[in-house]
XYZ file of C-alpha atoms in Angstrom:
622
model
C -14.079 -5.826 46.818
C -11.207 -3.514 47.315
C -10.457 -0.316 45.865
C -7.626 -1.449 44.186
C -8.986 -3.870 42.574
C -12.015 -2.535 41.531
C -10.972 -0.036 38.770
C -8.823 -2.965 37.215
C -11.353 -5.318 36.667
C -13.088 -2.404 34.998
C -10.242 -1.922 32.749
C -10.453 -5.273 32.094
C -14.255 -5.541 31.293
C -13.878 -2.196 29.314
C -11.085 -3.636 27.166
C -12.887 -6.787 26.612
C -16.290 -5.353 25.709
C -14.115 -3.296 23.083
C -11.552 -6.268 21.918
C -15.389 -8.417 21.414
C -16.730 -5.729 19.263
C -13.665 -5.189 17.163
C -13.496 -8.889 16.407
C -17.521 -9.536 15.627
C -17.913 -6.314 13.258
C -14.939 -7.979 11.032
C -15.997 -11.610 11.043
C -17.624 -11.136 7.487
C -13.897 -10.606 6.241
C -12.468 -13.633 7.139
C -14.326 -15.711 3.843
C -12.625 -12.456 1.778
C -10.006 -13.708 -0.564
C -7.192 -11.996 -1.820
C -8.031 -8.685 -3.336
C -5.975 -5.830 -5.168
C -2.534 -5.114 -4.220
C -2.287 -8.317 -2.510
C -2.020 -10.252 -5.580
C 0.945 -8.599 -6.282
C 2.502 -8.620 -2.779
C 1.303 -12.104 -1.544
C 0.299 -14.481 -4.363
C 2.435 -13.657 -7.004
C 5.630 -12.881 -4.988
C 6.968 -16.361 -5.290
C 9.729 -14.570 -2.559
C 7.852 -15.211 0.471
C 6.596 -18.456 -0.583
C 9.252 -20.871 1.212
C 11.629 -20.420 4.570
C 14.377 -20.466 1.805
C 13.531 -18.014 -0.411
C 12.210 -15.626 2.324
C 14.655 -13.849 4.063
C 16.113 -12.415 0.151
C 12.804 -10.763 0.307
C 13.689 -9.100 3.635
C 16.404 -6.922 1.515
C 14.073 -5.976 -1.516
C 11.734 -3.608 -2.285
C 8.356 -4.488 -0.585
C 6.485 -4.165 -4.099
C 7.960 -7.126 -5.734
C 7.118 -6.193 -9.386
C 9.929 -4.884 -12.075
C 9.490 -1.147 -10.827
C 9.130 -2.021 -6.706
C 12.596 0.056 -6.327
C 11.224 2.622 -7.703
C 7.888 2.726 -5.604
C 9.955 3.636 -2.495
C 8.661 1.152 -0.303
C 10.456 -1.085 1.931
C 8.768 -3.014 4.754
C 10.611 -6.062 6.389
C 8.401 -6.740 8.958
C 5.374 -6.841 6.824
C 7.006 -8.969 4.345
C 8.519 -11.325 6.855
C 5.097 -11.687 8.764
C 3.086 -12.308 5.222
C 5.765 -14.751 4.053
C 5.321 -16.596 7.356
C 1.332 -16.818 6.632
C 1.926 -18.162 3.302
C 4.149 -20.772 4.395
C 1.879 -21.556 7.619
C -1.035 -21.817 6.075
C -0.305 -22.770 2.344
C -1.391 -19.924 0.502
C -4.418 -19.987 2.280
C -6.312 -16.490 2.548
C -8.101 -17.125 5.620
C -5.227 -17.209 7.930
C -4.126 -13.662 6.468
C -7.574 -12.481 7.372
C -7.915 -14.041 10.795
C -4.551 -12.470 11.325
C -5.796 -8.817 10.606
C -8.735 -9.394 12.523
C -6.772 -10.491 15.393
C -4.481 -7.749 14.791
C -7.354 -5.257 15.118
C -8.784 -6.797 18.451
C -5.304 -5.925 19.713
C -5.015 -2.548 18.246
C -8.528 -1.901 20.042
C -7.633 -3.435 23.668
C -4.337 -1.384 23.171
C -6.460 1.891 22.490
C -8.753 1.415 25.454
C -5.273 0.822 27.787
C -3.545 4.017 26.948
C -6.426 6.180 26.683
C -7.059 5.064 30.357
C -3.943 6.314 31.100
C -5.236 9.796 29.831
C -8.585 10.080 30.740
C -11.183 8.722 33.007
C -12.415 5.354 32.196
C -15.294 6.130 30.119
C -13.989 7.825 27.838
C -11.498 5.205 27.295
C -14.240 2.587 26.388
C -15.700 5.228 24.159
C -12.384 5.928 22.472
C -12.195 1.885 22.159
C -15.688 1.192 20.978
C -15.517 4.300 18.202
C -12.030 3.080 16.956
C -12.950 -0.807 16.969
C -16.344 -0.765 14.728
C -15.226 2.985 12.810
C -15.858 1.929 8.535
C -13.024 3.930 8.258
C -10.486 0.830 9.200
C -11.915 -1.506 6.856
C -9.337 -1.204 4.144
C -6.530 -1.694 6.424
C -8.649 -4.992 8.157
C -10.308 -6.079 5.246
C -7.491 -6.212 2.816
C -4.919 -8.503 3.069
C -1.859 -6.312 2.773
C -3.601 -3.767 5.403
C -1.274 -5.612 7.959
C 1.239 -3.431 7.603
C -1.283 -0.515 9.054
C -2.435 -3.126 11.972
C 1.088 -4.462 12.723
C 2.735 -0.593 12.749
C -0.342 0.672 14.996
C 0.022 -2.219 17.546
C 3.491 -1.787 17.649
C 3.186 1.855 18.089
C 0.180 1.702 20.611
C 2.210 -0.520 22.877
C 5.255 1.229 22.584
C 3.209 4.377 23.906
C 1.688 2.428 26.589
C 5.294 1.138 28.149
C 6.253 4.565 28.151
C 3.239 6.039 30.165
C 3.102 3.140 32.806
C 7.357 3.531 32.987
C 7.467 6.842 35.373
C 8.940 10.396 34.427
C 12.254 8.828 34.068
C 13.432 6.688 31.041
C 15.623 3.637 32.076
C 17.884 1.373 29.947
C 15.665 -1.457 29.823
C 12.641 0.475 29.099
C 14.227 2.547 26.802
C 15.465 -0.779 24.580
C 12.136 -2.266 24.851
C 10.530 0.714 23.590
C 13.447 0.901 20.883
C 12.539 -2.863 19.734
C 9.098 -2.170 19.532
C 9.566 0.884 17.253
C 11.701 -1.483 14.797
C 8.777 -3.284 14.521
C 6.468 -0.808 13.821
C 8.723 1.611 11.788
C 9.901 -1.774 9.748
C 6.335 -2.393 8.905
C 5.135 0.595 7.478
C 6.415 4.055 6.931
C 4.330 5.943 8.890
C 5.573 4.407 12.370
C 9.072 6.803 11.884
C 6.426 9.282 14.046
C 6.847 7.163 17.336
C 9.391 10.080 18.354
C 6.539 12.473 17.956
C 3.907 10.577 19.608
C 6.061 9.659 22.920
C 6.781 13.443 23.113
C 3.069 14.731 22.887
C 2.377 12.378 25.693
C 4.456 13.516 27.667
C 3.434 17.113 26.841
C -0.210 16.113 27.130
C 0.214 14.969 31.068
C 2.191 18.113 32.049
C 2.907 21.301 30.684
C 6.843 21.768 29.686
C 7.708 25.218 29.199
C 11.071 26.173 27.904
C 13.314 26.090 31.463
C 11.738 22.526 31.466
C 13.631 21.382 28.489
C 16.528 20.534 30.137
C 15.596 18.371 32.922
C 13.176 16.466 30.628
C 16.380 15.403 28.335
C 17.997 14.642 31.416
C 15.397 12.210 32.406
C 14.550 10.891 28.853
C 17.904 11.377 26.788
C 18.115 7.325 27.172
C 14.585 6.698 25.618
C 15.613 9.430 22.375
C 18.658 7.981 22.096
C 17.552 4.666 21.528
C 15.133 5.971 18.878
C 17.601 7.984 16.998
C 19.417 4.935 16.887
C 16.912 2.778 15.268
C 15.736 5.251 12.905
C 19.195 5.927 11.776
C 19.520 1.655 10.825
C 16.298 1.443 9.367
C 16.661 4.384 7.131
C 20.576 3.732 5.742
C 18.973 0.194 5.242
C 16.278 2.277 3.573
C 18.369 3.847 1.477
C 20.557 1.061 0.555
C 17.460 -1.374 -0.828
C 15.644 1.753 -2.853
C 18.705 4.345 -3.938
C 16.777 6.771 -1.755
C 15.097 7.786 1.377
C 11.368 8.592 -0.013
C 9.262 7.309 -2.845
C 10.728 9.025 -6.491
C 7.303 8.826 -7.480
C 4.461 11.401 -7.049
C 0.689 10.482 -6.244
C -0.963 8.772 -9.400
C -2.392 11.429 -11.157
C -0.811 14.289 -9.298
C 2.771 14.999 -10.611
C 1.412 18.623 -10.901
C 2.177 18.874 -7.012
C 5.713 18.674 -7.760
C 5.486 21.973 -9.361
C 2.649 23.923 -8.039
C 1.512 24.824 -4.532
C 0.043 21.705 -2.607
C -2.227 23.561 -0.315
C -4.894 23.905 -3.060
C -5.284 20.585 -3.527
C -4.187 19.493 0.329
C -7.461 21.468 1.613
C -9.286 18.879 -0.909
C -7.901 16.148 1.072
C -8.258 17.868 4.752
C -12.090 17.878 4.070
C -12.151 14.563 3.462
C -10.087 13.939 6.494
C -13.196 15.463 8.537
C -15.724 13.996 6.493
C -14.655 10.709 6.695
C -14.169 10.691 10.812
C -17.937 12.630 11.217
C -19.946 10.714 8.658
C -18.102 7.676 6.850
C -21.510 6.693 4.551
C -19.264 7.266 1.240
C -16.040 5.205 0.899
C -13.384 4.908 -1.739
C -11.208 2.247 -2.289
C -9.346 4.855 -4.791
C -9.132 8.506 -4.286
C -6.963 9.711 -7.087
C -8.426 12.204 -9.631
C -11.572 12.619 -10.305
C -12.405 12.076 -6.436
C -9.890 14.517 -5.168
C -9.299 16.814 -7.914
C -5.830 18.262 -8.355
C -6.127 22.018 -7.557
C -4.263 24.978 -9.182
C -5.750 27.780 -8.237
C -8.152 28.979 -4.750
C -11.840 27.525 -4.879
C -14.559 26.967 -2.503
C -13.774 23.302 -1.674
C -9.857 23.582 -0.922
C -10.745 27.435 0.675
C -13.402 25.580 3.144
C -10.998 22.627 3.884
C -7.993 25.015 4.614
C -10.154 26.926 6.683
C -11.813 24.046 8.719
C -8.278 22.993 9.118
C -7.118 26.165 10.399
C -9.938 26.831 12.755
C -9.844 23.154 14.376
C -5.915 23.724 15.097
C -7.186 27.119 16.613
C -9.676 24.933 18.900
C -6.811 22.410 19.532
C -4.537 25.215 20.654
C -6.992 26.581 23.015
C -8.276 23.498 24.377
C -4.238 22.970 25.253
C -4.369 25.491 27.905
C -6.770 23.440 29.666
C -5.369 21.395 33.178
C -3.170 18.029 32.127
C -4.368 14.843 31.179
C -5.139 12.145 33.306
C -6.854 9.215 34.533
C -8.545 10.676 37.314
C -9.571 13.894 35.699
C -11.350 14.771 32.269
C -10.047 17.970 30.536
C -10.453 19.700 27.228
C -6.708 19.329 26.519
C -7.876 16.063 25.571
C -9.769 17.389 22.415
C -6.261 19.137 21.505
C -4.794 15.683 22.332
C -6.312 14.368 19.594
C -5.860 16.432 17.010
C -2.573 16.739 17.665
C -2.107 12.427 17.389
C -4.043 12.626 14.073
C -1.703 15.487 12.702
C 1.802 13.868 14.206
C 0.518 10.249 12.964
C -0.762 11.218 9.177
C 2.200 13.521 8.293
C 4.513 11.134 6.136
C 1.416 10.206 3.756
C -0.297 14.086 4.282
C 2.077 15.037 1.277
C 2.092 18.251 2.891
C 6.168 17.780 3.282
C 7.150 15.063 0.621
C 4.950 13.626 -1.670
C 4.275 10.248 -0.646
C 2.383 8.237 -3.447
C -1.496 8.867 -2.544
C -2.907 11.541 -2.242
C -5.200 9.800 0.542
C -6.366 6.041 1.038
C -8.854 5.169 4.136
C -5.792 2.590 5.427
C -3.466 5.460 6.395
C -5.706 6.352 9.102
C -5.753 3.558 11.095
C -2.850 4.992 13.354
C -3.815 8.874 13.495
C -7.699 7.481 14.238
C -6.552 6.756 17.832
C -5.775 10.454 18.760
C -9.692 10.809 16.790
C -11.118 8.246 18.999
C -9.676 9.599 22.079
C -11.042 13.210 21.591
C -14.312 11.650 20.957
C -14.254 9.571 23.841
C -13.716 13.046 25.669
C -16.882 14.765 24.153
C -18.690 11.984 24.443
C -18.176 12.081 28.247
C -18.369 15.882 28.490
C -22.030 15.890 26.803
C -22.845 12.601 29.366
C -22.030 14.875 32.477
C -24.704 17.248 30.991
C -27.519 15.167 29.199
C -26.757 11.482 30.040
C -29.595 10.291 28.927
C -29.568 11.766 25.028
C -25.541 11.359 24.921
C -25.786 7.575 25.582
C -28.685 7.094 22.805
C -26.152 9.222 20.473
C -23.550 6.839 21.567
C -25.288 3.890 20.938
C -26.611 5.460 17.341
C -23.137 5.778 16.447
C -21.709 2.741 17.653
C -24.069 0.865 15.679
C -24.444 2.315 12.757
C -21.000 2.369 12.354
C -20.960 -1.800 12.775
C -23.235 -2.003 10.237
C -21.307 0.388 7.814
C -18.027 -1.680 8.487
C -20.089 -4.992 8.202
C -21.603 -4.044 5.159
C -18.156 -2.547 3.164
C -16.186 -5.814 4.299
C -17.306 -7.944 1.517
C -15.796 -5.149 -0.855
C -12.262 -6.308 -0.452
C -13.348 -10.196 -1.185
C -11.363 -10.103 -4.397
C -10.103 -7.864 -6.813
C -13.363 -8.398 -9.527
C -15.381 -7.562 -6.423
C -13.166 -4.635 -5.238
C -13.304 -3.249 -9.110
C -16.915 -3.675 -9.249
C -17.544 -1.624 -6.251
C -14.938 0.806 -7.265
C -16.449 1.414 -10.498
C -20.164 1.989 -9.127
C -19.137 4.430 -6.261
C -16.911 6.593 -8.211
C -16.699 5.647 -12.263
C -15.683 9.045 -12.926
C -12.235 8.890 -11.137
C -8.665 8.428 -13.118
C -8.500 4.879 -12.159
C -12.311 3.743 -12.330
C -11.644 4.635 -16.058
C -8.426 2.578 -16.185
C -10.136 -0.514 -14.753
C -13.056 0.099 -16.911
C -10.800 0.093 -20.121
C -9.173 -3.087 -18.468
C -12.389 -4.334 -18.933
C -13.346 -3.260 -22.266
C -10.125 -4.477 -24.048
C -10.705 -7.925 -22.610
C -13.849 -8.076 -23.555
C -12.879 -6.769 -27.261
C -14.580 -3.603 -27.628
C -11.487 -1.820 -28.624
C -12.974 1.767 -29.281
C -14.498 2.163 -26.211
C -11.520 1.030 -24.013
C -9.486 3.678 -26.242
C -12.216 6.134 -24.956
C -12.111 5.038 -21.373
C -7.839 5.229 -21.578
C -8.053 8.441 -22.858
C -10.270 9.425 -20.197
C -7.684 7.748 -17.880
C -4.783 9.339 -18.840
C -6.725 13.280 -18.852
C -7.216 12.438 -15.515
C -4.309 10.822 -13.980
C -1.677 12.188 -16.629
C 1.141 10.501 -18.404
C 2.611 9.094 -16.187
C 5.360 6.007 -16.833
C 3.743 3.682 -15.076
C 0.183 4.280 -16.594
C 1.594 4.699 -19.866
C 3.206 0.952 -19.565
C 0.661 -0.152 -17.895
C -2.397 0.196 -20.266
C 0.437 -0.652 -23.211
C 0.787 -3.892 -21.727
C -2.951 -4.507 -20.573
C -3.280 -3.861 -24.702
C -0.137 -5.965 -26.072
C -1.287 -8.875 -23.842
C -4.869 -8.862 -25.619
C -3.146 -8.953 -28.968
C -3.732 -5.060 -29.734
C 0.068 -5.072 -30.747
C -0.079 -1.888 -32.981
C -1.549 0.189 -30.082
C 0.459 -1.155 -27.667
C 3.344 -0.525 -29.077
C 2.572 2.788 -29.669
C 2.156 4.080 -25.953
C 5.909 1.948 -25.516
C 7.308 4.715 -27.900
C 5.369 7.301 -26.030
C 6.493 6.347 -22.627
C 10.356 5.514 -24.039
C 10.282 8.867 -25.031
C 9.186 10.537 -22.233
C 11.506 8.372 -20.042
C 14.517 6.951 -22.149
C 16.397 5.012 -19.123
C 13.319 3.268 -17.709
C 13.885 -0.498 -19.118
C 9.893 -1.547 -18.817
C 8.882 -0.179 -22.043
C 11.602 -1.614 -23.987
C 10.311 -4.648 -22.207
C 7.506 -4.770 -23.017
C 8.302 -3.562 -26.370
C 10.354 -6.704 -27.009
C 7.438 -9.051 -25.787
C 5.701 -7.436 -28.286
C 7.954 -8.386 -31.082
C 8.356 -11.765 -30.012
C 4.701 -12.912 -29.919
C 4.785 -11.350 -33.324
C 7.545 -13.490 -34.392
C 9.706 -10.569 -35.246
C 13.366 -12.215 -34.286
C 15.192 -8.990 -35.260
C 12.652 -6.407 -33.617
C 12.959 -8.869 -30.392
C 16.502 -8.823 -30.165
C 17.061 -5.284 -30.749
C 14.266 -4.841 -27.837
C 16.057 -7.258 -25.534
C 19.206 -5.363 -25.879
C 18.292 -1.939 -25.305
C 16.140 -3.528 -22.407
C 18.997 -5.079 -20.621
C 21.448 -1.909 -20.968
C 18.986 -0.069 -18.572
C 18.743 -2.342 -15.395
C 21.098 -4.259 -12.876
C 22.353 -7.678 -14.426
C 20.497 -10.863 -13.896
C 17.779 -8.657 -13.083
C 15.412 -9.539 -15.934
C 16.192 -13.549 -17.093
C 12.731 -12.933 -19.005
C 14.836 -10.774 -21.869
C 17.874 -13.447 -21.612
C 15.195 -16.112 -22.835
C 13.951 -13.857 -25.433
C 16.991 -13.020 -27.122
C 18.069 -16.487 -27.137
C 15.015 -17.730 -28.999
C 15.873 -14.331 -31.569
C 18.919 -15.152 -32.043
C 18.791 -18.541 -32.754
C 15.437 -17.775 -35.490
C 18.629 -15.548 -37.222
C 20.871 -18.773 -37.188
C 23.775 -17.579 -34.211
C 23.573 -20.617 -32.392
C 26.327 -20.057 -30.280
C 25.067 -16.635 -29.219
C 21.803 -17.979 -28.440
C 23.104 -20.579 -26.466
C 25.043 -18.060 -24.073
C 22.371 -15.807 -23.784
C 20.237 -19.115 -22.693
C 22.566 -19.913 -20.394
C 22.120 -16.806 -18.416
C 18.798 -16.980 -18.876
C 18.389 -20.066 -16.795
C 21.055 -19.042 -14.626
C 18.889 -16.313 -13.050
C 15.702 -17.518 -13.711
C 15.214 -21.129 -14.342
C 13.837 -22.495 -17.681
C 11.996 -20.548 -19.718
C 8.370 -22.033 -19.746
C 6.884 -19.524 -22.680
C 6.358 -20.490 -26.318
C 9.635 -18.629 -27.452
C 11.756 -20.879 -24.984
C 10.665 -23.905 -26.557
C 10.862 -22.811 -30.143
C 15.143 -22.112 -29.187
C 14.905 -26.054 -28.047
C 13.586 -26.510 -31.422
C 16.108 -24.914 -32.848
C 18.575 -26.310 -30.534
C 17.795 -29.845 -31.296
C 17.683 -29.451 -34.716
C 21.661 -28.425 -34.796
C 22.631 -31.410 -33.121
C 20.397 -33.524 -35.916
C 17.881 -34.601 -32.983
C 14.863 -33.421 -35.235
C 12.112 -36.093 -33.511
C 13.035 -34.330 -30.372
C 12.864 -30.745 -32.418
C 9.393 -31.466 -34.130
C 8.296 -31.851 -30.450
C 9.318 -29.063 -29.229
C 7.470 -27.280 -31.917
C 4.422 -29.360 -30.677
C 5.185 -27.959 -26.692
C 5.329 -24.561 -28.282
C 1.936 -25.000 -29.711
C 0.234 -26.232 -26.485
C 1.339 -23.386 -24.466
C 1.071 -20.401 -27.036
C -1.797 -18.351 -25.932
C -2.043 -15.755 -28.509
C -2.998 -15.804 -32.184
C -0.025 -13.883 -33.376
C 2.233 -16.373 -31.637
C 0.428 -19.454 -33.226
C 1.070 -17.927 -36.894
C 4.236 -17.340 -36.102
C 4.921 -20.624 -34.793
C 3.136 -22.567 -38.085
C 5.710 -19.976 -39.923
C 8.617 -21.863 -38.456
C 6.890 -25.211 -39.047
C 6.554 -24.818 -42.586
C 9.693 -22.672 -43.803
C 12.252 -23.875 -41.154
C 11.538 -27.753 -40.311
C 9.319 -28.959 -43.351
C 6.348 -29.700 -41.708
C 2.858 -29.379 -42.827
């Protein structure tokens, strides 16, 4: 065996040891189903559902609900590769969950390659072993829509990993590769925009540039910037011309207060769970919006111990940075600072410590900064070998499995949404949205007083906002609580006057109710406030109102747009216009059945009275 080849096939048995782990500690995902936010993003988003229909989802908002502009979010890559799943596999969920699982196998392989690149090899299967089983991930693995954390990270990881093994100067074709790879990963998710950041603390990490270095390192990697400047620039004017702006509008759920107060109260909330949830991840939160991390306006003992555990590990970081360069043949204490550093650079567009980026924390956004995590553990883990082998490998081991069994025992939580709620509700039921869910719940189930109780709780908690506000309305419309419903509407219409959702849903209100008038006054003020041909749904309705007033012809026109943006209307009101269509034309056989169709597929007991009305005063019938 030569020395050359020796090390490699080390590299190679350390990567696969890793890769094995990552994929075995997740196979308890792959029966998961779809749970959460992927019903919205993958099930319901008839977009990505066929080759033809997909690439117009490439130019949307990724959230493909009425709001998704608003949201902020816009992620291509993850869209295309989700759409291609569906398609592929027919709406089957276990293809999207062999995917992430795959995904993660890669992300860990890719971990234990460029960590080799920065410390001895050891460490590098440490780094890999910590980051493949770490409980932390399971969100982004378990979940269906946490492929836009795996895809960005890979992406990222191998971008990195090109540019250690390229040499201290950045050629074209390196430099484009690189570039390519960062349009992937920034075009999945957000977060990969720090690519820039990362490629520049590597370099910094390996050798120590001082100011009169500056210029000779953009001599050698002006090229490499360049390329990334350029692809930034596309992807955020392309950004900006899906969403109307660069960043989310919104604030976290439940913390518009940050908009107006100092974030560092509540941000040293959220740095001690950073910690926490890298040293000892026993609790996890599928939700961490108020009550879990409260909102902060004034200097208490949590936030004051998170700033200054914060404060005190940059100190560490810094000093640890004096140590010798990183490097494969050498272990050094820079790599602690190494690590921190990754973790800050890699978290800062969802810290909200510059913009406010629409949670305050969620376990998926670490996937990425976890790697600069793993690889300072992988360095202490070594460190404490050199001195007491023998306890730091039984630690190791301790760790390394207890962690599986975390992971392995949190996958079924994502399985599907009932299960995800469940589990959400027992681990925290006094947080903002525990409550909402629970009054989710409690509506469907009927008991109205105690939902009110649990939606009042909700809304102390996460505020009033628009989109709670609508939301619970509509949760409350849809059970036939019209009067309540309806109420919130007018709360959230005046709050917000030239958001169209609660006029909306205010005019679906009407119309299960029958109200022809209400509905088309509704409709109207509804389709003043958004883009046209954006909402067919209001097109339908205010053809069925107008025709229950007798203006035929105006019905008919505002039918005919209806369908022209969004096929046939399949809801009872659609069929009742038919009805009424029919009836002008003297086809009443053909009208009475209509009213029959309308009666099949009415779901509500509001719309079946007001269905029997039309019956009986309009056609006759008994």
């Amino acid at each position: 065996m030569t020395p050359l080849r020796s090390p490699l096939r080390d590299l190679r048995s350390a990567c696969l040891v890793a890769g094995l782990l990552a994929g075995t500690v997740y196979l308890n995902s792959l029966p998961n189903r779809f749970a959460y936010d992927d019903v919205q993003i993958v099930t319901q988003n008839t977009a990505i559902h066929s080759l033809e229909t997909l690439p117009g989802a490439l130019v949307a908002p990724y959230w493909p609900i009425e709001h998704g502009r608003e949201l902020g979010l816009w992620r291509p890559v993850t869209t295309g590769l989700l759409g291609l799943q569906y398609v592929i596999g027919g709406g089957s969920p276990l293809i999207f969950h062999v995917v992430n699982v795959v995904g993660h196998v890669l992300a860990t392989v890719l971990t234990v390659l460029l960590v080799a690149e920065l410390m001895p090899l050891a460490g590098a299967l440490v780094a890999g072993l910590v980051f493949a089983v770490h409980p932390v991930h399971v969100e982004a693995v378990a979940n269906v829509v946490g492929l836009s954390e795996i895809v960005s990270a890979v992406a990222l990881l191998f971008a990195c990993l090109v540019h250690v093994r390229s040499g201290p100067v950045s050629g074209w074709r390196t430099a484009l590769l690189i570039g390519g790879l960062y349009l992937l990963g920034f075009g999945a998710k957000e977060s990969g925009v720090t690519l820039p950041g990362l490629i520049f603390l590597l370099d910094a990490a390996r050798g120590r540039l001082a100011p009169r270095d500056v210029p000779a390192y953009v001599k050698d990697r002006w090229r490499l910037y360049m390329v990334l400047v350029v692809v930034a620039a596309m992807l955020l004017v392309s950004r900006r011309a899906i969403l109307g702006s660069m960043a989310s509008a919104y604030a976290p759920l439940g913390a518009q207060l940050l908009e107006e107060i100092p974030r560092i109260w509540t941000l040293g909330e959220v740095w001690l769970h950073y910690v926490r949830l890298w040293v000892f991840p026993l609790d996890l939160y599928a939700d961490y919006s108020p009550n879990v991390i409260p909102i902060s306006s004034s200097w208490a003992l949590d936030n004051a111990v998170g700033v200054g555990l914060a404060l005190a590990i940059l100190a560490i970081a810094l000093l640890a940075w004096r140590r010798p360069a990183m490097s494969a043949s050498g272990l050094t204490a820079r790599a602690a600072a190494f690590g921190v550093l990754w973790f800050v650079i890699a978290i800062s567009p969802t810290s909200n410590t510059v913009i406010l980026s629409g949670v305050l924390l969620a376990e998926r956004v670490l996937y990425l900064p976890s790697v600069g995590l793993a690889a300072a553990t992988g360095w202490l883990a070594v460190r404490l070998a050199g001195e007491r082998p023998k306890v730091a490998v039984a630690f190791l081991v301790l760790i390394v499995l207890g962690s599986a069994a975390r992971t392995w025992t949190r996958n079924p939580t994502w399985y599907d949404s009932s299960h995800l709620f469940t589990r959400m509700i027992g681990d925290a039921p006094h947080s903002g949205r525990s409550q909402w869910v629970i009054g989710d719940q409690l509506v469907r189930a009927g008991r109205t007083s105690q939902a009110l109780h649990s939606y009042r709780a909700a809304i102390s908690l996460l505020g009033t906002s628009y989109h709670l506000i609508t939301e619970i309305a509509r949760n409350m419309v849809d059970q036939g609580y019209y009067q309540g419903g309806e109420r919130l509407y007018s709360f959230a219409i005046r709050d917000d006057p030239e958001f169209p959702w609660a006029y909306r849903g205010m005019s679906a209100s009407r119309a299960e109710q029958g109200d022809a008038v209400g509905t088309e006054r509704w409709s109207r003020l509804a389709l003043e406030r958004q883009r046209p041909g954006a909402d067919p749904g209001r097109h339908h309705l205010l053809a069925w109102s107008l025709a229950a007033q007798g203006r035929m012809a105006e019905a008919a026109e505002q039918r005919a747009l209806g369908e022209e943006t969004g096929g046939r209307a399949l809801f009872w009101q659609g069929y009742v216009y038919d009805a009424y269509a029919l009836r002008s034309t003297g086809a009443l056989d053909g009208a009475v059945a209509k009213l029959d169709t309308a009666w099949i597929v009415v779901r509500t007991d509001a719309g079946r009275r007001a269905i029997d009305s039309v019956r009986v005063s309009e056609f006759g019938l008994d």
